[in-house]
PDB file of C-alpha atoms in Angstrom:
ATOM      1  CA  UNK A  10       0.000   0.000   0.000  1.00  0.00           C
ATOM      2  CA  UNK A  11       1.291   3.420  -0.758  1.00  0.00           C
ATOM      3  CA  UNK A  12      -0.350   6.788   1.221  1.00  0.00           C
ATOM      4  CA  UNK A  13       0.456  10.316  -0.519  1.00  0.00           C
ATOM      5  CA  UNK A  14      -0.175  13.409   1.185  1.00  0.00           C
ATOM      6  CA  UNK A  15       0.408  16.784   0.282  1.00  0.00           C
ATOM      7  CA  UNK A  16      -0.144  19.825   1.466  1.00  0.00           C
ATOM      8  CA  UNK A  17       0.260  23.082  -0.642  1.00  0.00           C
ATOM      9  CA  UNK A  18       0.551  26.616   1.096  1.00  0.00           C
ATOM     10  CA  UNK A  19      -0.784  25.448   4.446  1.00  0.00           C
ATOM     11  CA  UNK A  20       2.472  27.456   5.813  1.00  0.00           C
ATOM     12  CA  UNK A  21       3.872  30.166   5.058  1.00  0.00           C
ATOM     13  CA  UNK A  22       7.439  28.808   6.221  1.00  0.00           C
ATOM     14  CA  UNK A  23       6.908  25.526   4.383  1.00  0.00           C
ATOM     15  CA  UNK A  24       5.197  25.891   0.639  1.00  0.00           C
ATOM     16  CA  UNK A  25       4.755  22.723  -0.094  1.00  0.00           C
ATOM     17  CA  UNK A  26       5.228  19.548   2.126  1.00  0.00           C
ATOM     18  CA  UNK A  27       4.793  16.287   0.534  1.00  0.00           C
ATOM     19  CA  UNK A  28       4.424  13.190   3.212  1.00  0.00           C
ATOM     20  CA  UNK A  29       5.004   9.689   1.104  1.00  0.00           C
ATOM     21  CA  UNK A  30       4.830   6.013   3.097  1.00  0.00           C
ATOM     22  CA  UNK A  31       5.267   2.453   1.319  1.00  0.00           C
ATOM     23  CA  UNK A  32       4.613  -0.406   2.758  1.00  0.00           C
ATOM     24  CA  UNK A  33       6.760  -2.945   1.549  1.00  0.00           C
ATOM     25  CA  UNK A  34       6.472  -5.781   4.223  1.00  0.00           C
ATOM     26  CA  UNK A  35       3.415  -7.589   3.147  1.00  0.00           C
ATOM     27  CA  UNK A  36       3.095  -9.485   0.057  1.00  0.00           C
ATOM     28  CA  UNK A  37       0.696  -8.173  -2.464  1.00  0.00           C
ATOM     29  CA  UNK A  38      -2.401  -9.924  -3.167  1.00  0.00           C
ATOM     30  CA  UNK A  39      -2.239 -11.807  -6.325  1.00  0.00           C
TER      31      UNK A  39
END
């Protein structure tokens, strides 16, 4: 499973902050 998240001009520090998490450790379902 792969989760994207991003979040563009929610700061005004950080303009864009892109959050990206895959989940390698359990097999895929065939």
């Amino acid at each position: 499973m792969c989760i994207i998240a991003i979040a563009w001009q929610l700061f005004d520090e950080l303009p864009l902050v892109l959050l990206s998490k895959r989940d390698e450790l359990l097999e895929r379902p065939r």
